PDB file of C-alpha atoms in Angstrom:
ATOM      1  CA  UNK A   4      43.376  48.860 -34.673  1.00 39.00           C
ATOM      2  CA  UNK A   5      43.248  47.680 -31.274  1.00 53.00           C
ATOM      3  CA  UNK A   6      45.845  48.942 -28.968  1.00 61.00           C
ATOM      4  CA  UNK A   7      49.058  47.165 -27.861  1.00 69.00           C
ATOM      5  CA  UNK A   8      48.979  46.053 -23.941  1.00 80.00           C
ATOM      6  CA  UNK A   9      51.531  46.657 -21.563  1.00 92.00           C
ATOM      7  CA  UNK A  10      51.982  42.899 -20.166  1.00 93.00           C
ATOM      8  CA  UNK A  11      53.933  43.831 -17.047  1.00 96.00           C
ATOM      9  CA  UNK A  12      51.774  46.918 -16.106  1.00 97.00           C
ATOM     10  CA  UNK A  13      48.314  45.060 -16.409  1.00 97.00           C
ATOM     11  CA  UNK A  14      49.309  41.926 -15.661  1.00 97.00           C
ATOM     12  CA  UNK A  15      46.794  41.259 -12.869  1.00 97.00           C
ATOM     13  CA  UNK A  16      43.751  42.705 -15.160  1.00 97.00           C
ATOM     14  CA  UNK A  17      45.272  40.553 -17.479  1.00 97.00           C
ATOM     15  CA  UNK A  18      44.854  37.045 -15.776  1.00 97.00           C
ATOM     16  CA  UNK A  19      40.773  37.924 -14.715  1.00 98.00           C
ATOM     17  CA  UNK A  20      38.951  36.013 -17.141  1.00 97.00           C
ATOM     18  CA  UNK A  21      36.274  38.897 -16.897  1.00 97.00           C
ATOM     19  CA  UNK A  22      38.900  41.151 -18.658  1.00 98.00           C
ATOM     20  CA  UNK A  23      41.678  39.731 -19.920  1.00 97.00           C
ATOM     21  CA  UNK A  24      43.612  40.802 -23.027  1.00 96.00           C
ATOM     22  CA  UNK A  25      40.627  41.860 -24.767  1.00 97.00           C
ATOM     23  CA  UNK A  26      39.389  43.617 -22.170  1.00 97.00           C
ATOM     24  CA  UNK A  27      42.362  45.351 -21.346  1.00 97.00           C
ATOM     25  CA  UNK A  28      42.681  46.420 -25.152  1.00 97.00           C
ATOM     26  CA  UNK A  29      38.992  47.833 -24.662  1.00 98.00           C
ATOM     27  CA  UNK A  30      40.052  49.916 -21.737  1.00 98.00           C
ATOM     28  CA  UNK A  31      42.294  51.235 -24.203  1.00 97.00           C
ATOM     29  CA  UNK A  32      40.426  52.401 -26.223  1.00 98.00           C
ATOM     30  CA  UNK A  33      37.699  53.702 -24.142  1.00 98.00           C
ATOM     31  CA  UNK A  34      37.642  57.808 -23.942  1.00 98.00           C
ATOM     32  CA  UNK A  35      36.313  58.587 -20.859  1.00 98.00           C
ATOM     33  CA  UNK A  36      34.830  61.723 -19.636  1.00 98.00           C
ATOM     34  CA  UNK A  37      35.585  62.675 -16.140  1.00 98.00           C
ATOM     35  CA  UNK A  38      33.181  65.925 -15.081  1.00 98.00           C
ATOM     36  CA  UNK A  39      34.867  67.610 -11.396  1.00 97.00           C
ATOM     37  CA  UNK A  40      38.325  66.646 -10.909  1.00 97.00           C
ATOM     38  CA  UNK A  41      37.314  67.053  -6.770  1.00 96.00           C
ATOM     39  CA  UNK A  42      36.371  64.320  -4.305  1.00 96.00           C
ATOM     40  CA  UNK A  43      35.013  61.575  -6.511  1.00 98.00           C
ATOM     41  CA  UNK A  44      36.929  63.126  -9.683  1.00 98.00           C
ATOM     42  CA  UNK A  45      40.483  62.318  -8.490  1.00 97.00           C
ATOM     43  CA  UNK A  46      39.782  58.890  -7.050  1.00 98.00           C
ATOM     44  CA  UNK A  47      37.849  57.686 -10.248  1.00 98.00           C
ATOM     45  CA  UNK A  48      40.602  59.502 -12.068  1.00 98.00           C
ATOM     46  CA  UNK A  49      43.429  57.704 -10.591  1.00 98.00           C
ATOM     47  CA  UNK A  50      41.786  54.171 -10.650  1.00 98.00           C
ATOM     48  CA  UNK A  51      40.953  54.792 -14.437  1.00 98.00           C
ATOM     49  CA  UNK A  52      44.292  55.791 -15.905  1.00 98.00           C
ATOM     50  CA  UNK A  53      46.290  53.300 -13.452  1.00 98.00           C
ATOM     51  CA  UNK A  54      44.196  50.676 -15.036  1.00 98.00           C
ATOM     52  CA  UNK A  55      44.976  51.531 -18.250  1.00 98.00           C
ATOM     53  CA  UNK A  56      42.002  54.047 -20.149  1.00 98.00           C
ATOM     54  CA  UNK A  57      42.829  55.406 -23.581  1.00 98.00           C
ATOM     55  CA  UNK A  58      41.664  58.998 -22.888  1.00 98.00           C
ATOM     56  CA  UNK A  59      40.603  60.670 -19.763  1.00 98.00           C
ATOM     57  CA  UNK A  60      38.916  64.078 -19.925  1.00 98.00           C
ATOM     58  CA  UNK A  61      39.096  66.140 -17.146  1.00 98.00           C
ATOM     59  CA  UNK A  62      36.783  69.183 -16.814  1.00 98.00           C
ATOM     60  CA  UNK A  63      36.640  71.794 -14.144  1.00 98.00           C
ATOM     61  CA  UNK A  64      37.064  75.394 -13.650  1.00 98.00           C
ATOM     62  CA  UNK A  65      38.352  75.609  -9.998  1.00 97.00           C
ATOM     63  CA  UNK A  66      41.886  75.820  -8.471  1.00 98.00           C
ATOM     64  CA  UNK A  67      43.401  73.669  -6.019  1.00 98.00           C
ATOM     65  CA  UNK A  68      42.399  74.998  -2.564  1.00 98.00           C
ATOM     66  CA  UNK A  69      44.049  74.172   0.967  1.00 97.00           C
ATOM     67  CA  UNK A  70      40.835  72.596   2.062  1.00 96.00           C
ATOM     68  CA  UNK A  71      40.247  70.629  -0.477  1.00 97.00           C
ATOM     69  CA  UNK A  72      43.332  68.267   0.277  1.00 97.00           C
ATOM     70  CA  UNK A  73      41.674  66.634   3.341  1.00 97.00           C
ATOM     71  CA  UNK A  74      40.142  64.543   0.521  1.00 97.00           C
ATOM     72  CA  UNK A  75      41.186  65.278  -2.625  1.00 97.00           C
ATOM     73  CA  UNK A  76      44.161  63.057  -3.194  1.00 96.00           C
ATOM     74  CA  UNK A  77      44.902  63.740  -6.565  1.00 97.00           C
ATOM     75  CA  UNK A  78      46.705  67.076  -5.110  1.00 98.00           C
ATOM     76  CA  UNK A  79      49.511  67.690  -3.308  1.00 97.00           C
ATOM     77  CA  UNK A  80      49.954  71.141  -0.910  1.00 98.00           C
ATOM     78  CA  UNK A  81      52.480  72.592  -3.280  1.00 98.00           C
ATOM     79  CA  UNK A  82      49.701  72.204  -5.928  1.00 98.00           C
ATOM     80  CA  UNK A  83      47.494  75.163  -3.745  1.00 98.00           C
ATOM     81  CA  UNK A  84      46.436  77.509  -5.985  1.00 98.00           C
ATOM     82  CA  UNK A  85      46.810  76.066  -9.056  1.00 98.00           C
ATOM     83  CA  UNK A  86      44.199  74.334 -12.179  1.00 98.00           C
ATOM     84  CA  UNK A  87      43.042  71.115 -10.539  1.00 98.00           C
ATOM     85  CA  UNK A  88      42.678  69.610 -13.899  1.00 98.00           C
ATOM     86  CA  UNK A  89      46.569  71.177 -15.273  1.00 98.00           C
ATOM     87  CA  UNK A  90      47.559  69.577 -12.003  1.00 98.00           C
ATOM     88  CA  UNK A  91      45.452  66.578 -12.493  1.00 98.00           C
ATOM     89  CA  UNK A  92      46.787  66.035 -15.810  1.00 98.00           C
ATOM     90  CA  UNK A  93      50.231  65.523 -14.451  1.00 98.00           C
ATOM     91  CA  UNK A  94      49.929  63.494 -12.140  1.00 98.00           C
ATOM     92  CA  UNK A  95      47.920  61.091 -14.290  1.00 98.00           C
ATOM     93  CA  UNK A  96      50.418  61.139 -16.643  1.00 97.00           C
ATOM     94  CA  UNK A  97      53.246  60.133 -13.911  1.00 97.00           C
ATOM     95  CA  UNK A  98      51.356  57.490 -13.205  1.00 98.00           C
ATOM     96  CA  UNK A  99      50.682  55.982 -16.512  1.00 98.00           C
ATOM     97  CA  UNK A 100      51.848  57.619 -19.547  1.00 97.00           C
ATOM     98  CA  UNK A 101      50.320  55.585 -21.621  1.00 96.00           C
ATOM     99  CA  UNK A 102      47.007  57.201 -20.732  1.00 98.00           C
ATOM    100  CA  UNK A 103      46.006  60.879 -22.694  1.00 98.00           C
ATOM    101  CA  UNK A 104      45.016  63.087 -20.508  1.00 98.00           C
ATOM    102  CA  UNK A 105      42.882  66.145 -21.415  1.00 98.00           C
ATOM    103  CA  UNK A 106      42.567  68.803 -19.382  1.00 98.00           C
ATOM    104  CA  UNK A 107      39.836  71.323 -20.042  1.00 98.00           C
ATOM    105  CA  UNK A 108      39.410  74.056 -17.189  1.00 98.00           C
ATOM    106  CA  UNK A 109      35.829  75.540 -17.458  1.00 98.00           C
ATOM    107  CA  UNK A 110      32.510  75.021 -16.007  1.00 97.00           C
ATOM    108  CA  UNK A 111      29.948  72.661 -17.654  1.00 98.00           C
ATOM    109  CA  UNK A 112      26.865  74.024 -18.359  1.00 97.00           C
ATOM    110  CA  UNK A 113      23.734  73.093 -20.729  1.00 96.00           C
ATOM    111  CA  UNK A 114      25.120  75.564 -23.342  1.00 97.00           C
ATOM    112  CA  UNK A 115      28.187  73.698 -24.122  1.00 98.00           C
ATOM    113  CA  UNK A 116      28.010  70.223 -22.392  1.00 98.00           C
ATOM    114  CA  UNK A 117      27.103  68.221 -25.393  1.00 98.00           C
ATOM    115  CA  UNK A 118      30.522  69.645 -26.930  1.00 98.00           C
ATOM    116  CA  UNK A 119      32.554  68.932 -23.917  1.00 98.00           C
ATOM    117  CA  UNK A 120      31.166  65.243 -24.070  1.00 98.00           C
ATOM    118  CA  UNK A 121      31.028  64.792 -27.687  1.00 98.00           C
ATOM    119  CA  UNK A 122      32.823  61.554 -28.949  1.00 97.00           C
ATOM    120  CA  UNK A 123      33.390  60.164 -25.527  1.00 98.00           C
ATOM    121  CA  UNK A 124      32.547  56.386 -24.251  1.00 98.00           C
ATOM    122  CA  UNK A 125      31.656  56.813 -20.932  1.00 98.00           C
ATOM    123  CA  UNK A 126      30.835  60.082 -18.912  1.00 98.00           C
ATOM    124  CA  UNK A 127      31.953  60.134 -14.852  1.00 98.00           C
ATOM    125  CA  UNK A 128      29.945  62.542 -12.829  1.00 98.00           C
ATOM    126  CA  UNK A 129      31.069  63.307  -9.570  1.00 96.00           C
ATOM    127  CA  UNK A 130      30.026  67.385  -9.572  1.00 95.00           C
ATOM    128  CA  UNK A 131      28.753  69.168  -6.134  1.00 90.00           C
ATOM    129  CA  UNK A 132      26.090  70.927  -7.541  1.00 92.00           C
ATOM    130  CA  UNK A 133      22.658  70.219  -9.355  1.00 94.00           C
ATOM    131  CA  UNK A 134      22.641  72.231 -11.818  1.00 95.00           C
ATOM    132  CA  UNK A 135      25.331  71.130 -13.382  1.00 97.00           C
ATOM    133  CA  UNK A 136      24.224  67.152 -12.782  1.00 97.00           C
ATOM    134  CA  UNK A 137      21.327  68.377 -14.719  1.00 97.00           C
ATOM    135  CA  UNK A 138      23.227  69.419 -17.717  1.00 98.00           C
ATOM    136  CA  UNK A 139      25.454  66.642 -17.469  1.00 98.00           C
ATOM    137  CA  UNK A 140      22.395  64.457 -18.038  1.00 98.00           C
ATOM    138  CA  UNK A 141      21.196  65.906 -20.627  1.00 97.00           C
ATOM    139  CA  UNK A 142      23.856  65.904 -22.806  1.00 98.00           C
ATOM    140  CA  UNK A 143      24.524  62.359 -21.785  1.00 98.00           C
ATOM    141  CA  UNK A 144      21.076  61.480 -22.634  1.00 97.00           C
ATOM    142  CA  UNK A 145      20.833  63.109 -25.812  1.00 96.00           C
ATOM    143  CA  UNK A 146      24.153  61.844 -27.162  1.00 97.00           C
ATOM    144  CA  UNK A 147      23.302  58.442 -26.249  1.00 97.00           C
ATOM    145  CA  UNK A 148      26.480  57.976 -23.934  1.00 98.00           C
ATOM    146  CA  UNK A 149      26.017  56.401 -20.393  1.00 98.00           C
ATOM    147  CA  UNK A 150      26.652  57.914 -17.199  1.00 98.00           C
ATOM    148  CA  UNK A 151      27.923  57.168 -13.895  1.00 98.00           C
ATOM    149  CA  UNK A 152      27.487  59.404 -11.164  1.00 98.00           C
ATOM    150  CA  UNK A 153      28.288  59.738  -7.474  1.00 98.00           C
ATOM    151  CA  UNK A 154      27.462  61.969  -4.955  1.00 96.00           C
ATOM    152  CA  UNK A 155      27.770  61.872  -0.995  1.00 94.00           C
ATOM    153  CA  UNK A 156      27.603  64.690   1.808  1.00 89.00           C
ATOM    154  CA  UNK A 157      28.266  64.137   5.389  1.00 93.00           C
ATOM    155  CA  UNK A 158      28.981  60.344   5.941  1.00 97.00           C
ATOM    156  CA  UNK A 159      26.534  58.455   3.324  1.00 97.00           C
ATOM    157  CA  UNK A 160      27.712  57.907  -0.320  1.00 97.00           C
ATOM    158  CA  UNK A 161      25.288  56.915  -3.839  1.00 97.00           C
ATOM    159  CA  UNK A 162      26.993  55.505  -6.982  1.00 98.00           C
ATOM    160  CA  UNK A 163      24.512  54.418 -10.128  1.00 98.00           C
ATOM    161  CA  UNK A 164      24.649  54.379 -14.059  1.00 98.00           C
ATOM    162  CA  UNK A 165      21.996  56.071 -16.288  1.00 98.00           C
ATOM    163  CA  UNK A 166      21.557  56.464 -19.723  1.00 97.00           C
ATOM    164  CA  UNK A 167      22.865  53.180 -20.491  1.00 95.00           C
ATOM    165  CA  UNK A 168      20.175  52.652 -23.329  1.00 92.00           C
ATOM    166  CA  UNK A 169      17.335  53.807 -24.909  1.00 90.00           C
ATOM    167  CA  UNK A 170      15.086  52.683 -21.966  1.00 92.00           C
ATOM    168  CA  UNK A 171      17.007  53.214 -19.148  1.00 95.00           C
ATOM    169  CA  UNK A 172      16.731  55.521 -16.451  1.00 97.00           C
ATOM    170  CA  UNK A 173      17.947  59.000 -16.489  1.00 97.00           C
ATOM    171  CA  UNK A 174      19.608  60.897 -13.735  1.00 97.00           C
ATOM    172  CA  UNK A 175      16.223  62.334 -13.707  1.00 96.00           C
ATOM    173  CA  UNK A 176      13.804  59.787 -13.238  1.00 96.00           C
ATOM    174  CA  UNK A 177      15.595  59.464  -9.757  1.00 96.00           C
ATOM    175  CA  UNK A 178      16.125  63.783  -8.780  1.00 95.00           C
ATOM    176  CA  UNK A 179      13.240  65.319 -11.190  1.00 94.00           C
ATOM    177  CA  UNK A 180      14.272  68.515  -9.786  1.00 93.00           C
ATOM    178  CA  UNK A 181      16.858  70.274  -7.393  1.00 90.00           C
ATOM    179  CA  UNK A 182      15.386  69.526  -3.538  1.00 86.00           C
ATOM    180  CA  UNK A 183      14.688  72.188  -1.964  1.00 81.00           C
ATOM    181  CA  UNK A 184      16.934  71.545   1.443  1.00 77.00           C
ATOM    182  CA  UNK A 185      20.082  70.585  -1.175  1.00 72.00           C
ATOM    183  CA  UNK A 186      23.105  70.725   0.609  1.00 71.00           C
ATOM    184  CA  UNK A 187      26.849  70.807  -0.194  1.00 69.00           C
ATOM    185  CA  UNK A 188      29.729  69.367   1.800  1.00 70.00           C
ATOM    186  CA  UNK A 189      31.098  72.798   2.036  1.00 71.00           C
ATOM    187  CA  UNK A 190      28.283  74.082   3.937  1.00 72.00           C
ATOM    188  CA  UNK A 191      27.341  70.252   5.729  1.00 82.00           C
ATOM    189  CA  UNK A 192      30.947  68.666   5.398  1.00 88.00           C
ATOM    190  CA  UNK A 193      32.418  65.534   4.320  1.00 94.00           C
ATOM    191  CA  UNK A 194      34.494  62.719   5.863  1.00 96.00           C
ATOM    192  CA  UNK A 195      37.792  62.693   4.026  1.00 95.00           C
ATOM    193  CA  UNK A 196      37.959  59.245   3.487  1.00 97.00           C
ATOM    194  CA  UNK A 197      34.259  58.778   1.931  1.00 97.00           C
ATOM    195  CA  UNK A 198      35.057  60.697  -1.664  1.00 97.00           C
ATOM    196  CA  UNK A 199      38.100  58.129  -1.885  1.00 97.00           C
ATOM    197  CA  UNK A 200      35.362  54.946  -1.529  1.00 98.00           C
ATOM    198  CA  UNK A 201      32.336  56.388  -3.153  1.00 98.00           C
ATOM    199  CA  UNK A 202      34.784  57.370  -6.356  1.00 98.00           C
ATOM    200  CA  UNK A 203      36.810  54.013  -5.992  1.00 98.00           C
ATOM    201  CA  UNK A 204      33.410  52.273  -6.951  1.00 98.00           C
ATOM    202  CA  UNK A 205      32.876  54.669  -9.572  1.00 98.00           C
ATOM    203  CA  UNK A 206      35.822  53.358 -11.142  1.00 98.00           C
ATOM    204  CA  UNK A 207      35.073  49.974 -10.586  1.00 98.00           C
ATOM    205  CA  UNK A 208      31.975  50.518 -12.693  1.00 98.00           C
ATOM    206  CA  UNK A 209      33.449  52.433 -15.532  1.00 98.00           C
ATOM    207  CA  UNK A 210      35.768  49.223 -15.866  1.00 98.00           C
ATOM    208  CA  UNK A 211      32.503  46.932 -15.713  1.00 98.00           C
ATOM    209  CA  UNK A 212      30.829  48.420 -18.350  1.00 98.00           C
ATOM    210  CA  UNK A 213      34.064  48.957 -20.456  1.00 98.00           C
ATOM    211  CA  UNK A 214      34.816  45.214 -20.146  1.00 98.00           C
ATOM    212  CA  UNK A 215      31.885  43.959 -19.645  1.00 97.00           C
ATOM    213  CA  UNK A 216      31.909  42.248 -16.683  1.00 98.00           C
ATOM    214  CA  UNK A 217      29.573  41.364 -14.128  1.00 96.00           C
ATOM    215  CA  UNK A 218      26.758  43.310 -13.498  1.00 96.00           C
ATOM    216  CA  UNK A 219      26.664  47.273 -13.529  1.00 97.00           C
ATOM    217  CA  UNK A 220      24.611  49.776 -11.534  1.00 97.00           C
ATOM    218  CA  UNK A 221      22.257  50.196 -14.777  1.00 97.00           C
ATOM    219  CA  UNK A 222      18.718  50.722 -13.223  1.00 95.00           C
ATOM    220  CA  UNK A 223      20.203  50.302  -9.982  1.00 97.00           C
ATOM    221  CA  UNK A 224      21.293  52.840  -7.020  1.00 98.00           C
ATOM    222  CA  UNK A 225      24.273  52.011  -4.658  1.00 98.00           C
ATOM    223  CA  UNK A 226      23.677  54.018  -0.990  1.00 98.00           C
ATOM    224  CA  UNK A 227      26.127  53.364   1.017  1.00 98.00           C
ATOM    225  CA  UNK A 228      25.867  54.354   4.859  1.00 98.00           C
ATOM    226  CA  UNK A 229      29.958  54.985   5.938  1.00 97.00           C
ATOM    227  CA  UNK A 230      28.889  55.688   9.568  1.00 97.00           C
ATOM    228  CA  UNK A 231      26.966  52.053  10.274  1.00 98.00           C
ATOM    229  CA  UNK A 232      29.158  50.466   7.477  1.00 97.00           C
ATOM    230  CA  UNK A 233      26.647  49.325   5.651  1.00 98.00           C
ATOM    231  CA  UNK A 234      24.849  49.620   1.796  1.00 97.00           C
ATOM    232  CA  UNK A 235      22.335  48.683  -0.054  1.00 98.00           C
ATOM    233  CA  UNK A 236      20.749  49.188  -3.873  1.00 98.00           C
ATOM    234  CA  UNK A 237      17.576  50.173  -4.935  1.00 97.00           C
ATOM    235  CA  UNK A 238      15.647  49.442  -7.939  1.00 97.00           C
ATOM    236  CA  UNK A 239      15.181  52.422 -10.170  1.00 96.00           C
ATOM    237  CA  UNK A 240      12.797  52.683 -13.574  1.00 94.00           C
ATOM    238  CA  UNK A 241      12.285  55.176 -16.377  1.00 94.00           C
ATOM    239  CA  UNK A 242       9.681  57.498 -14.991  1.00 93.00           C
ATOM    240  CA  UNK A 243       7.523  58.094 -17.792  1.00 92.00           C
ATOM    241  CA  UNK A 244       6.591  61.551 -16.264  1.00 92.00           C
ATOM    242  CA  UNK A 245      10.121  62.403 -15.779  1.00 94.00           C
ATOM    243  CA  UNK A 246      11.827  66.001 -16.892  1.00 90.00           C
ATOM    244  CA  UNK A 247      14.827  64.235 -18.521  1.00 90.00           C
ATOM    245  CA  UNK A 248      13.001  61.597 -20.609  1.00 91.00           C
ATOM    246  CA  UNK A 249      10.967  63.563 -22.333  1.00 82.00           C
ATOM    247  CA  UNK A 250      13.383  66.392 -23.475  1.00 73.00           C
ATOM    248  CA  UNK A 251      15.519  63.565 -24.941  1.00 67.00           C
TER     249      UNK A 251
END
């Protein structure tokens, strides 16, 4: 049964012609997985329940720490020191009730990430660490559920989709394996604003694909350059040799 629309809330998804009733009825429906409730997490998170998404998952195992509020909007400074995705929860909630919010407070790993994305639409990746990008991937891949993932450090920004089919890229086939110089925006830093635009976009292409709209980042990598304000996409193909692939 598809679900009943809010007129007044939605009304300016309502009157695109790329979404529109039925689009807005597939947003909610849509169960989407959101994987670090952090700098991309709580931007995408936002944008995705204020526009309307059936079920948002949020999964991580941290707490809310003073320095993470120079960017991570989704908290408040009375919220220091406790679950970022309890926290996160609520304040989804507040802003649409309408929206379910799950929040699930461990780390994702390859032991249990095909459980903790099991039955879900759409996976959002916006983790700070490879490992667990990996493992996202690969249960994303192997459940046949596409991803979108973001990641930034300094002042440049990437947003793309994989796994969107059968012969699509993987997260893989563009990082076969953690780089060697990796670096985190803990040790390299961040500008605060960056997470809010690089996850904004991420949100923007969950709704895409959800609707159906335009043209999506499948095959396709967004880098974005915040300090010459300026981006550009590359062109990205299954990589027959790659790591990902052929475990799937």
């Amino acid at each position: 049964m598809s679900p009943s629309i809010d007129i007044e809330r939605f009304a300016r998804h309502i009157v695109l012609r790329e979404i529109g009733g039925p689009g807005q009825q597939a947003l909610g429906r849509a169960r989407v997985v959101i994987v670090g409730a952090g700098g991309l997490g709580a931007p995408a998170s936002l944008y995705l329940a204020a526009a309307g998404v059936g079920q948002i998952t949020l999964i991580d195992p941290d707490t809310v720490s003073l320095d993470n509020l120079q960017r991570q909007i989704l908290f408040r400074t009375d919220d220091v020191g406790q679950s970022k995705v309890e926290t996160g929860a609520a304040a989804l909630q507040a802003l649409n009730p309408g929206t379910r919010v799950r929040p699930i407070q461990t780390s994702l790993e390859s032991d249990n990430a095909a459980e903790l994305l099991a039955g879900a639409d759409l996976v959002l990746d916006g983790c700070d660490n490879f490992e667990t990008r990996f493992a996202v991937n690969a249960a994303s891949r192997a459940l046949g559920i596409p991803l979108i993932s973001g990641a930034l450090g300094r002042w440049d920004g990437q947003v793309s989709m994989f796994n969107a089919g059968p012969d699509a890229p993987c997260y893989r086939c563009w990082v076969p394996e953690i780089p060697p110089d990796a670096e985190t925006c803990a040790r390299v830093g961040v500008v605060g604003a960056l997470p809010g635009l690089i996850g904004s976009m991420m949100a923007l292409e969950a709704v895409k694909h959800i609707c159906g709209a335009g043209e999506t980042l499948d095959g396709r990598i967004l880098l974005f350059d915040g300090l010459a304000m300026e981006s550009r996409t590359v062109r990205l193909k299954r990589d027959p040799d790659c790591p990902g692939c052929r475990a799937s």
